Amino acid sequence: MKPIKEGKVREIYDNGDSLIMVATDRISCFDVILNNEITKKGTVLTQMSKFWFDLTQDIVPNHMISVDVKDMPEFFQQPKYDGNSMMCKKLEMLPIECIVRGYITGSGWASYKENGTVCGIKLPEGLEECSKLPEAIYTPSTKAEIGDHDENISYEKSIEVLEKQFPGKGEEYAAKLRDYTLALYKKCADYAAERGIIIADTKFEFGLNEDGEIIIGDEMLTPDSSRFWPADTYEVGHGQPSFDKQFARDWLKANDHDWTLPQDIADKTIAKYLEGYKLITGKEL
């Protein structure tokens, strides 16, 4: 079988009335796929998404059918697909990245320093880097083609984008995406906090199923789509260590390289993914 679509990390296969999403062990930093593979990374992404999908199905349905390769065609019943593959419902994806921020960091912090706003939302004065926001904010963006950057947009603009693709539905869909995003973040951030992890921000993607119902797709609350910080070392005023590829990014920034990580940096990177997985799920991978 050949993938019908290949992203920086995922491969998608057509399985007739469903799709099979494979999270590879590829790693991308600064929108470049590195020459290294990070062993088990794809399995962490798939199994963590499964955990969150199961936890949040009372808020919004999701696209997951199974992560057991025995439920998939024989092609996937080989070791390299076991654990990192998810059979999913086919969706018509909505053209909005649904971003929620509970803390101010990254591009949000850069914007706040410039004009006191994040994506057009006015925030209180006197916040420091990585401060917790008074309440989580919804900051949608457009979806860019591979190689381009997503563009942050206002909630009002998200209505326009949706209306263009779904005439007469823009306002309804925009409100549902916002409300689902904030409800999902609240439940999951509260859950993670009890386990020593701060979810600083994350992004969700939604689509329409065959009945026109909005359901969540893609990945969910993985270290590739979220910032997870250890609560025991958190302090405002500077960047935080995190359970993701920050080791890799930091090394690339500080060293001459050909987009290849030394083995010890690759090992530390997957150790962080595995530590985050264990803290959140309570299980070893």
PDB file of N, CA, C and O in Angstrom, residues 4 37 55-56 70 82-83 95 117-118 120 123 127 134 157 167 177-178 210 229 239-240 248 280:
ATOM      1  N   ILE A   4      -1.650   7.965   0.590  1.00  0.00           N
ATOM      2  CA  ILE A   4      -2.288   8.926  -0.317  1.00  0.00           C
ATOM      3  C   ILE A   4      -1.855  10.346   0.031  1.00  0.00           C
ATOM      4  O   ILE A   4      -1.995  11.270  -0.758  1.00  0.00           O
ATOM      5  N   GLU A  37      15.839   9.511  12.889  1.00  0.00           N
ATOM      6  CA  GLU A  37      14.535   9.061  13.349  1.00  0.00           C
ATOM      7  C   GLU A  37      14.615   8.939  14.864  1.00  0.00           C
ATOM      8  O   GLU A  37      15.666   8.618  15.414  1.00  0.00           O
ATOM      9  N   LEU A  55     -10.709   9.929  26.720  1.00  0.00           N
ATOM     10  CA  LEU A  55     -11.061  10.744  27.883  1.00  0.00           C
ATOM     11  C   LEU A  55     -12.111  11.802  27.574  1.00  0.00           C
ATOM     12  O   LEU A  55     -12.867  12.213  28.454  1.00  0.00           O
ATOM     13  N   THR A  56     -12.145  12.264  26.321  1.00  0.00           N
ATOM     14  CA  THR A  56     -12.956  13.455  26.005  1.00  0.00           C
ATOM     15  C   THR A  56     -14.164  13.157  25.121  1.00  0.00           C
ATOM     16  O   THR A  56     -14.818  14.090  24.645  1.00  0.00           O
ATOM     17  N   LYS A  70      -4.695  -5.558  14.271  1.00  0.00           N
ATOM     18  CA  LYS A  70      -5.495  -6.739  13.896  1.00  0.00           C
ATOM     19  C   LYS A  70      -6.808  -6.317  13.223  1.00  0.00           C
ATOM     20  O   LYS A  70      -7.424  -7.114  12.513  1.00  0.00           O
ATOM     21  N   ASP A  82       2.877  -1.489  14.217  1.00  0.00           N
ATOM     22  CA  ASP A  82       2.197  -1.875  15.451  1.00  0.00           C
ATOM     23  C   ASP A  82       2.392  -0.806  16.529  1.00  0.00           C
ATOM     24  O   ASP A  82       3.516  -0.530  16.933  1.00  0.00           O
ATOM     25  N   GLY A  83       1.295  -0.182  16.963  1.00  0.00           N
ATOM     26  CA  GLY A  83       1.372   0.828  18.026  1.00  0.00           C
ATOM     27  C   GLY A  83       1.324   2.254  17.536  1.00  0.00           C
ATOM     28  O   GLY A  83       0.890   3.151  18.254  1.00  0.00           O
ATOM     29  N   PRO A  95     -11.299  24.233   7.629  1.00  0.00           N
ATOM     30  CA  PRO A  95     -10.060  24.930   7.264  1.00  0.00           C
ATOM     31  C   PRO A  95      -9.497  25.841   8.362  1.00  0.00           C
ATOM     32  O   PRO A  95      -8.924  26.893   8.072  1.00  0.00           O
ATOM     33  N   THR A 117      -1.321  42.559  22.993  1.00  0.00           N
ATOM     34  CA  THR A 117      -2.409  41.684  22.531  1.00  0.00           C
ATOM     35  C   THR A 117      -1.841  40.349  22.049  1.00  0.00           C
ATOM     36  O   THR A 117      -0.658  40.231  21.737  1.00  0.00           O
ATOM     37  N   VAL A 118      -2.713  39.347  21.985  1.00  0.00           N
ATOM     38  CA  VAL A 118      -2.404  38.080  21.310  1.00  0.00           C
ATOM     39  C   VAL A 118      -3.533  37.812  20.332  1.00  0.00           C
ATOM     40  O   VAL A 118      -4.694  37.702  20.738  1.00  0.00           O
ATOM     41  N   GLY A 120      -5.047  39.766  18.444  1.00  0.00           N
ATOM     42  CA  GLY A 120      -6.075  40.800  18.532  1.00  0.00           C
ATOM     43  C   GLY A 120      -6.818  40.837  19.849  1.00  0.00           C
ATOM     44  O   GLY A 120      -7.666  41.710  20.055  1.00  0.00           O
ATOM     45  N   LEU A 123      -4.837  41.762  26.419  1.00  0.00           N
ATOM     46  CA  LEU A 123      -4.551  41.054  27.670  1.00  0.00           C
ATOM     47  C   LEU A 123      -4.166  42.049  28.765  1.00  0.00           C
ATOM     48  O   LEU A 123      -3.760  43.183  28.475  1.00  0.00           O
ATOM     49  N   LEU A 127       1.996  41.203  32.427  1.00  0.00           N
ATOM     50  CA  LEU A 127       2.270  39.768  32.343  1.00  0.00           C
ATOM     51  C   LEU A 127       3.750  39.536  32.032  1.00  0.00           C
ATOM     52  O   LEU A 127       4.379  40.332  31.320  1.00  0.00           O
ATOM     53  N   PRO A 134      -5.442  34.934  32.816  1.00  0.00           N
ATOM     54  CA  PRO A 134      -6.614  34.928  33.710  1.00  0.00           C
ATOM     55  C   PRO A 134      -7.623  33.853  33.309  1.00  0.00           C
ATOM     56  O   PRO A 134      -8.244  33.211  34.146  1.00  0.00           O
ATOM     57  N   LYS A 157     -12.705  36.700  11.759  1.00  0.00           N
ATOM     58  CA  LYS A 157     -12.153  36.240  10.476  1.00  0.00           C
ATOM     59  C   LYS A 157     -12.400  34.749  10.283  1.00  0.00           C
ATOM     60  O   LYS A 157     -12.644  34.281   9.161  1.00  0.00           O
ATOM     61  N   PRO A 167     -21.325  27.937   2.975  1.00  0.00           N
ATOM     62  CA  PRO A 167     -22.264  29.069   2.996  1.00  0.00           C
ATOM     63  C   PRO A 167     -23.427  28.824   3.951  1.00  0.00           C
ATOM     64  O   PRO A 167     -24.027  27.740   3.963  1.00  0.00           O
ATOM     65  N   LEU A 177     -16.590  25.414  17.095  1.00  0.00           N
ATOM     66  CA  LEU A 177     -15.147  25.151  17.181  1.00  0.00           C
ATOM     67  C   LEU A 177     -14.545  25.831  18.411  1.00  0.00           C
ATOM     68  O   LEU A 177     -13.753  25.230  19.154  1.00  0.00           O
ATOM     69  N   ARG A 178     -14.928  27.078  18.625  1.00  0.00           N
ATOM     70  CA  ARG A 178     -14.424  27.809  19.805  1.00  0.00           C
ATOM     71  C   ARG A 178     -14.860  27.119  21.096  1.00  0.00           C
ATOM     72  O   ARG A 178     -14.031  26.882  21.992  1.00  0.00           O
ATOM     73  N   GLU A 210     -20.029  12.040   7.932  1.00  0.00           N
ATOM     74  CA  GLU A 210     -20.990  11.919   6.822  1.00  0.00           C
ATOM     75  C   GLU A 210     -22.369  12.458   7.179  1.00  0.00           C
ATOM     76  O   GLU A 210     -23.168  12.767   6.289  1.00  0.00           O
ATOM     77  N   TRP A 229       4.615  21.377  30.137  1.00  0.00           N
ATOM     78  CA  TRP A 229       5.697  21.792  31.040  1.00  0.00           C
ATOM     79  C   TRP A 229       5.602  21.014  32.358  1.00  0.00           C
ATOM     80  O   TRP A 229       4.492  20.777  32.858  1.00  0.00           O
ATOM     81  N   GLY A 239      11.568  31.039  29.600  1.00  0.00           N
ATOM     82  CA  GLY A 239      11.061  29.832  28.961  1.00  0.00           C
ATOM     83  C   GLY A 239      11.138  28.641  29.899  1.00  0.00           C
ATOM     84  O   GLY A 239      11.931  28.623  30.843  1.00  0.00           O
ATOM     85  N   GLN A 240      10.312  27.629  29.637  1.00  0.00           N
ATOM     86  CA  GLN A 240      10.224  26.453  30.510  1.00  0.00           C
ATOM     87  C   GLN A 240      10.794  25.218  29.806  1.00  0.00           C
ATOM     88  O   GLN A 240      10.700  25.097  28.585  1.00  0.00           O
ATOM     89  N   ALA A 248      16.050  18.959  21.012  1.00  0.00           N
ATOM     90  CA  ALA A 248      16.508  18.949  19.625  1.00  0.00           C
ATOM     91  C   ALA A 248      16.583  20.370  19.075  1.00  0.00           C
ATOM     92  O   ALA A 248      17.578  20.764  18.459  1.00  0.00           O
ATOM     93  N   ILE A 280       1.170  11.395  32.160  1.00  0.00           N
ATOM     94  CA  ILE A 280      -0.229  11.667  31.801  1.00  0.00           C
ATOM     95  C   ILE A 280      -1.080  10.394  31.884  1.00  0.00           C
ATOM     96  O   ILE A 280      -2.183  10.406  32.446  1.00  0.00           O
TER      97      ILE A 280
END
